Structure formats: C-alpha cells, structure tokens
Coordinates of C-alpha atoms in Angstrom, one line a residue:
M25 CA 0.0 -0.1 0.0
K26 CA 1.6 3.2 -0.9
D27 CA 2.2 5.9 1.6
E28 CA -0.7 8.4 1.6
H29 CA 1.7 11.2 0.8
M30 CA 2.8 9.4 -2.3
I31 CA -0.6 9.1 -3.4
S32 CA -1.5 12.7 -2.8
I33 CA 1.7 13.8 -4.7
A34 CA 0.9 11.5 -7.7
M35 CA -2.6 13.1 -7.6
D36 CA -1.3 16.7 -7.5
L37 CA 1.3 16.1 -10.2
S38 CA -1.3 14.2 -12.5
Q39 CA -1.3 17.0 -15.0
V40 CA 2.7 17.6 -15.0
P41 CA 4.3 15.7 -18.0
D42 CA 6.8 13.1 -17.3
G43 CA 10.3 14.5 -17.4
A44 CA 9.2 18.2 -16.3
V45 CA 9.3 20.3 -13.2
T46 CA 6.9 23.2 -13.3
A47 CA 7.4 26.4 -11.3
E48 CA 4.6 28.7 -10.3
R49 CA 5.5 32.2 -8.8
H50 CA 3.5 34.5 -6.6
G51 CA 3.8 38.0 -5.4
M52 CA 6.5 39.1 -8.2
D53 CA 5.0 42.0 -10.1
N54 CA 6.6 44.1 -12.8
G55 CA 8.9 41.5 -14.1
E56 CA 10.6 41.0 -10.6
K57 CA 13.1 38.1 -10.7
C58 CA 12.6 35.1 -8.4
F59 CA 16.1 35.1 -6.6
S60 CA 15.6 31.6 -5.2
A61 CA 15.2 30.0 -8.6
E62 CA 17.0 32.6 -11.0
H63 CA 18.2 30.8 -14.0
L64 CA 16.7 27.7 -12.8
T65 CA 16.9 24.6 -15.0
S66 CA 16.1 21.0 -14.2
R67 CA 16.4 17.5 -15.6
T68 CA 14.5 14.5 -14.0
D69 CA 13.6 10.7 -14.5
G70 CA 10.1 11.7 -12.9
K71 CA 8.2 14.9 -12.5
G72 CA 7.8 17.7 -10.0
R73 CA 6.2 21.0 -9.0
I74 CA 7.5 24.2 -7.2
E75 CA 5.4 26.9 -5.9
I76 CA 7.2 30.0 -4.9
F77 CA 6.0 33.0 -2.8
R78 CA 7.6 36.4 -2.6
V79 CA 7.0 37.2 1.1
M80 CA 9.1 40.5 1.5
P81 CA 12.2 41.9 -0.1
G82 CA 14.9 39.3 0.4
I83 CA 12.5 36.4 1.6
E84 CA 10.8 33.7 -0.6
V85 CA 9.1 30.7 0.7
S86 CA 8.6 27.7 -1.6
F87 CA 6.8 24.4 -1.6
H88 CA 8.1 21.2 -3.4
E89 CA 6.4 17.9 -4.6
Y90 CA 8.5 15.4 -6.4
L91 CA 7.8 12.1 -8.0
A92 CA 11.1 10.9 -9.1
E93 CA 14.2 9.0 -8.0
S94 CA 16.5 11.8 -9.0
M95 CA 16.8 15.4 -10.3
V96 CA 19.5 17.7 -11.3
F97 CA 19.1 21.3 -10.8
H98 CA 21.0 24.1 -12.1
H99 CA 20.6 27.9 -10.9
K100 CA 22.5 30.8 -10.1
A101 CA 25.5 30.2 -7.8
S102 CA 24.5 32.7 -5.1
D103 CA 26.7 32.4 -2.1
H104 CA 24.7 35.1 -0.3
V105 CA 21.5 33.5 -0.7
L106 CA 20.8 31.1 2.3
E107 CA 18.2 28.3 1.8
I108 CA 16.7 26.2 4.5
T109 CA 14.7 23.1 3.4
H110 CA 12.4 21.0 5.4
C111 CA 11.4 17.5 4.7
R112 CA 7.5 16.9 5.2
A113 CA 7.3 13.3 3.6
G114 CA 9.6 11.0 1.8
R115 CA 13.3 11.2 1.8
I116 CA 15.7 13.7 0.0
G117 CA 19.4 13.9 -0.6
W118 CA 21.8 16.5 -2.1
E119 CA 25.1 15.7 -3.7
M120 CA 26.8 19.0 -3.6
G121 CA 29.4 20.1 -6.0
N122 CA 32.1 19.9 -3.2
G123 CA 31.4 16.1 -2.9
E124 CA 29.4 16.3 0.3
A125 CA 26.0 14.4 0.6
V126 CA 23.3 15.2 3.1
Y127 CA 20.1 13.2 3.3
L128 CA 16.8 14.2 5.0
G129 CA 13.9 12.3 6.4
P130 CA 10.4 13.6 7.6
G131 CA 11.0 16.6 10.1
D132 CA 14.8 17.1 9.1
I133 CA 16.0 20.4 7.8
C134 CA 19.1 21.4 5.8
I135 CA 20.8 24.7 5.8
H136 CA 22.9 25.7 2.9
S137 CA 23.9 28.4 0.6
M138 CA 22.7 28.6 -3.0
K139 CA 26.3 28.4 -4.2
S140 CA 26.8 25.0 -2.8
C141 CA 23.8 23.5 -4.4
A142 CA 24.0 25.3 -7.8
D143 CA 24.8 22.2 -9.8
S144 CA 23.8 19.5 -7.4
R145 CA 21.9 16.2 -7.9
M146 CA 19.0 15.6 -5.8
R147 CA 18.0 11.9 -4.9
M148 CA 14.6 10.7 -3.7
P149 CA 15.7 7.2 -2.3
L150 CA 11.9 6.3 -1.8
G151 CA 10.7 7.9 -5.0
Y152 CA 9.0 10.9 -3.7
F153 CA 9.4 14.0 -1.7
E154 CA 7.2 16.7 -0.3
G155 CA 8.8 19.8 1.5
A156 CA 9.2 23.4 1.9
S157 CA 12.1 25.9 1.5
V158 CA 12.7 29.3 2.7
A159 CA 15.3 31.4 0.8
L160 CA 17.1 34.4 2.5
D161 CA 19.0 37.0 0.4
L162 CA 21.3 38.1 3.1
N163 CA 22.6 41.0 1.1
E164 CA 18.9 42.5 0.7
L165 CA 18.1 41.6 4.3
G166 CA 21.3 43.5 5.4
R167 CA 20.2 46.7 3.3
Q168 CA 16.5 46.4 4.4
I169 CA 16.1 44.9 7.7
P170 CA 12.6 43.8 8.3
D171 CA 10.4 45.8 10.6
L172 CA 10.0 42.9 13.0
L173 CA 13.7 42.4 13.3
K174 CA 14.7 45.9 13.9
D175 CA 14.4 45.7 17.7
T176 CA 16.6 42.6 17.8
A177 CA 20.3 42.1 17.3
F178 CA 19.8 40.8 13.7
D179 CA 22.9 40.8 11.7
A180 CA 22.8 39.3 8.2
G181 CA 26.6 39.3 8.1
I182 CA 26.6 36.8 11.1
L183 CA 24.2 34.4 9.4
Y184 CA 26.6 34.7 6.3
E185 CA 29.6 33.8 8.3
R186 CA 28.0 31.0 10.0
Y187 CA 26.2 29.2 7.2
C188 CA 27.4 30.4 4.0
M189 CA 31.3 30.9 4.3
P190 CA 32.0 27.5 5.3
G191 CA 30.5 26.0 2.0
I192 CA 29.2 22.9 4.0
P193 CA 25.5 21.9 4.3
V194 CA 24.3 21.7 7.9
G195 CA 21.6 19.0 8.5
V196 CA 19.4 19.3 11.6
P197 CA 17.4 16.4 12.8
S198 CA 13.8 16.4 13.4
G199 CA 12.9 18.5 16.4
A200 CA 10.1 20.6 18.1
E201 CA 11.4 23.9 17.0
A202 CA 11.6 23.1 13.4
Q203 CA 8.4 21.4 13.4
R204 CA 6.9 24.5 15.0
I205 CA 8.2 26.8 12.3
F206 CA 7.7 24.7 9.2
G207 CA 4.6 22.4 10.2
P208 CA 1.9 25.0 10.0
L209 CA 3.2 26.3 6.6
Y210 CA 1.6 23.4 4.8
E211 CA -1.7 24.0 6.2
K212 CA -2.2 27.8 5.8
D213 CA -4.2 29.1 2.7
G214 CA -6.3 32.1 1.9
P215 CA -5.9 35.8 1.9
A216 CA -3.8 35.9 5.1
R217 CA -1.4 33.4 3.8
N218 CA 1.5 35.8 2.8
S219 CA 1.3 37.5 6.2
Y220 CA 1.6 34.2 8.1
Y221 CA 4.6 33.1 5.9
K222 CA 6.3 36.4 6.8
L223 CA 5.8 35.8 10.4
K224 CA 7.1 32.1 10.3
A225 CA 10.1 33.3 8.0
I226 CA 11.0 36.0 10.9
E227 CA 10.7 33.1 13.4
L228 CA 13.1 30.9 11.3
I229 CA 15.6 33.9 11.1
M230 CA 15.6 34.0 14.9
Y231 CA 16.1 30.3 15.3
L232 CA 19.0 30.4 12.9
E233 CA 20.4 33.2 15.0
E234 CA 20.4 31.1 18.1
L235 CA 21.3 27.8 16.4
D236 CA 25.1 26.9 16.8
P237 CA 26.0 24.0 14.4
Q238 CA 29.1 23.5 16.4
K239 CA 27.4 22.6 19.6
S240 CA 24.2 21.4 18.2
D241 CA 23.3 17.9 17.0
T242 CA 23.5 17.7 13.4
L243 CA 23.0 15.2 10.6
T244 CA 26.2 13.3 9.4
G245 CA 27.3 14.4 6.1
Y246 CA 28.8 11.6 3.8
V247 CA 31.2 11.6 0.8
S248 CA 29.0 11.1 -2.5
Q249 CA 31.0 8.1 -3.4
Q250 CA 30.0 6.4 -0.2
T251 CA 26.1 7.2 -1.0
E252 CA 26.7 6.0 -4.5
T253 CA 28.1 2.7 -3.3
V254 CA 25.1 2.3 -0.9
R255 CA 22.7 2.6 -3.9
E256 CA 24.6 0.0 -5.8
I257 CA 24.3 -2.2 -2.7
R258 CA 20.6 -1.5 -2.7
D259 CA 20.0 -2.4 -6.2
L260 CA 21.9 -5.6 -5.7
L261 CA 19.7 -6.5 -2.7
V262 CA 16.3 -5.9 -4.7
S263 CA 17.5 -7.4 -8.0
D264 CA 16.8 -10.9 -6.8
L265 CA 14.8 -11.3 -3.6
S266 CA 15.2 -15.1 -3.3
R267 CA 18.8 -14.2 -2.4
R268 CA 20.0 -13.1 1.0
F269 CA 23.1 -11.5 1.9
T270 CA 24.9 -10.8 5.2
I271 CA 26.4 -7.5 6.0
E272 CA 29.7 -9.0 6.0
E273 CA 29.2 -10.3 2.5
L274 CA 28.2 -6.9 1.3
S275 CA 31.2 -5.4 3.2
R276 CA 33.8 -7.5 1.4
K277 CA 32.0 -7.3 -1.9
Y278 CA 31.9 -3.4 -1.8
L279 CA 35.1 -2.7 0.1
M280 CA 33.3 -0.8 2.7
N281 CA 33.5 -1.5 6.5
T282 CA 30.5 -2.9 8.1
S283 CA 29.9 0.2 10.3
T284 CA 30.2 2.6 7.6
L285 CA 27.9 0.5 5.3
K286 CA 25.1 0.3 7.9
S287 CA 25.3 4.1 8.9
V288 CA 25.4 5.3 5.4
F289 CA 22.7 3.0 4.3
K290 CA 20.2 4.2 7.1
A291 CA 21.3 7.8 6.2
V292 CA 20.2 7.4 2.7
Y293 CA 17.1 4.9 3.0
G294 CA 16.0 5.9 6.5
M295 CA 16.2 2.4 8.0
P296 CA 18.6 -0.5 8.5
V297 CA 19.5 -2.9 5.6
A298 CA 17.2 -5.7 7.0
S299 CA 14.3 -3.5 7.6
Y300 CA 14.5 -2.0 4.0
V301 CA 14.8 -5.3 2.5
K302 CA 11.9 -6.7 4.2
E303 CA 9.9 -3.6 3.6
Y304 CA 10.8 -3.9 -0.1
R305 CA 9.7 -7.6 -0.2
M306 CA 6.3 -6.6 1.3
R307 CA 5.9 -4.0 -1.3
E308 CA 6.6 -6.3 -4.1
A309 CA 4.3 -8.9 -2.7
R310 CA 1.6 -6.3 -2.6
R311 CA 2.1 -5.4 -6.1
L312 CA 2.2 -8.9 -7.3
L313 CA -1.1 -9.8 -5.4
V314 CA -3.1 -7.0 -7.1
Q315 CA -1.4 -7.0 -10.5
T316 CA -1.1 -10.6 -11.4
E317 CA -3.1 -14.0 -10.9
E318 CA 0.0 -15.8 -9.6
P319 CA -0.7 -18.2 -6.5
V320 CA 0.3 -16.9 -3.1
A321 CA 3.0 -19.8 -2.8
L322 CA 4.8 -18.6 -6.0
I323 CA 4.7 -14.9 -4.8
A324 CA 6.1 -16.0 -1.5
Q325 CA 8.9 -17.7 -3.4
K326 CA 9.6 -14.6 -5.5
V327 CA 9.9 -12.4 -2.8
G328 CA 12.2 -14.5 -0.8
Y329 CA 10.1 -16.7 1.6
G330 CA 11.0 -20.5 1.7
T331 CA 7.6 -21.3 2.8
Q332 CA 4.0 -19.9 2.3
S333 CA 3.4 -19.9 5.9
K334 CA 6.5 -17.7 6.8
F335 CA 5.4 -15.4 4.0
T336 CA 1.8 -15.1 5.2
Q337 CA 2.9 -14.6 8.8
A338 CA 5.3 -11.8 7.7
F339 CA 2.6 -10.3 5.3
K340 CA -0.1 -10.1 8.1
E341 CA 2.4 -8.6 10.5
S342 CA 3.1 -5.8 7.8
T343 CA -0.6 -5.2 6.5
D344 CA -2.8 -6.7 9.2
M345 CA -4.2 -8.7 6.3
L346 CA -3.8 -12.3 5.1
P347 CA -2.3 -12.2 1.4
T348 CA -5.8 -13.6 0.0
E349 CA -7.7 -10.8 1.9
Y350 CA -5.4 -8.2 0.5
R351 CA -5.7 -9.4 -3.1
K352 CA -9.5 -9.4 -2.8
T353 CA -9.7 -6.0 -1.3
Y354 CA -7.3 -4.0 -3.4
R355 CA -7.6 -5.7 -6.7
N356 CA -9.7 -2.9 -8.2
F357 CA -7.9 -0.1 -5.9
A358 CA -6.3 2.6 -7.9
G359 CA -6.5 0.8 -11.0
G360 CA -4.7 -2.2 -9.7
K361 CA -1.8 -0.4 -8.4
T362 CA -0.4 -0.5 -4.8

C-alpha cells in the first residue's frame, strides 16, 4: 500500500508531464526576478512542481512536490542566498558540488548557501518528496532589515559567516522547534497566507541566529562516493529477492567496512538494511498480489520466503491482512496499483 503522501503527490502532479518540473511564482510583479530560482533549469527521471511566494524583499517561501528518483538542478550560484529546506514526507538527499552528501527524512532540515547546491543532484531514495524551503537573500536583508527584526540584534553578516562561508551544508535532525516553524506552513491558505509566511520566516531567522552548528546535534554528512556505493548495494539487494546477503558479504564485495555501510545505508534510506529489504519484499508482494493472478505460494517464493506459511505470517504482520484478503480488497484499488 503506497504511503498516503505518495498517493497525494501523484494526484497533485497528474497534469505535469513526465520529465518536467513546473514552477509557479506568486507576489512578483513588474517583471521581478525570483532570486531563489534565478536561471533555474532541471532534468529528472520523474516529475515535480515548485510553488514560490515572494514574502517580502529578501525572503521567499517555496513548496516542493517531486515524484522521481533523481533530479539535477542548475541555478545561479549565489553564495549570499541562504536556503533552509524542510522535509515533510519521503526522503531527499543532495550531492553537492564539493562532494558532500546530506540526506533528510521527515522533520529534518538542511541549511546551505545556494552556491553549494548550484549544480547538485537531488536523490529521492523512496521515489517521492514533499517539503518546503525558505530562501534568504542576506545582502538584501542587510540593506533592508525587516521591521519585525529592527528591535533585535539581527545581523545578516553573522548568518553569512555561520552558514554560507564554510560552504558545507548543515543538516538538523527533526525537532520540536523546526516542526513548530515549518509544520503550519503546509496548512495555511487564503488571503492571510502571505502575512503568515512572513511571521514564520522571521521566526526561522531568529532560530538560525540562536542555532550553533558546532554545538548542536546535526545530521552526518557523507562523501558522495559512499552514498553511490550504498545505492549499488541497494540495487543488488532488490535485484533478486530470493537471495539473502549478510552485512559481512556486502562489506567484502563493496570494500566498505560494516559500520560505515550500516550508517550510510540508514542515512540514505531511513532504515537499517534488513528492515529496508523486508519492507521492499512486502511492497513487491503487494504489487504481485494486485497486478497478477500468480498463486500466493509462488509470490512467497519470488519475494524470498522459503514457505508460504512464513510469508503469510510476515505479510499479516506488515498489513494486518492475509495475502488472500489483501488481493480481494485491493484488486480494483487505484486501477490495480499498490
């Protein structure tokens, strides 16, 4: 059964052609440029949509929905533009131009300059992503300090030195503060929307002023070569579900120590190797039950279970339904897709 977010994203993107990423801009009159997507071009194996709102001079809020496994974006390399991205659903990773890679799961945020991601490849390990970004033009905010920040110690230069100058993305794990800022953004609509975005953007700036990446818990960044190796491992694991590999076997085959293999795999796919393979087996079993007439015993064998009874037990633990019940219930669901 597909994640409800994935179904929602697929419906939202039903009118977007395959291979395209559409961008809709709001609040930019008289030919104003969108600084967070200036000279933006993209290439993808799926499709996506970006909706961008100009909140005030120097601040833009955007919403992203992607149904793809990878995307390549090119935009202006602006080292003075700081982008903060929040993951609402799915998983997303950036392979930055400097060889760094950082992956986000639900609730996580990534803070980086738009110079570091100007020619980055984005990966969606689960095949979809929904999230929001706030872009801050620190030059503009330094010239025109927002009224709500004039009575504070706001200094755009400090944010630049802390987050842009190092050239390294900062990943912050899911927490109450980030959720309080980003969570309500997805729900707000109507005429007061822009004012609400403005308040949340100011709240985010104050959060960034207090955050010290050197003293806070942050997500581990990895070398892009490591994440590429882990994707190769994943492809091997799902290429023949009847085969089973130990971590030690994979470690020897791909020349990666077991500790690194386990930590990088979990960072990219959001769960340990064994859990991912089990979930993939169940996903494939659900697909075969709905889209084919194959006997349950054969499906059990195809997805790597030695006996039908072991498969039935695992399937019921995963779905709270017997395979035969699932087939009967979902045969006509969503045109036979799970």
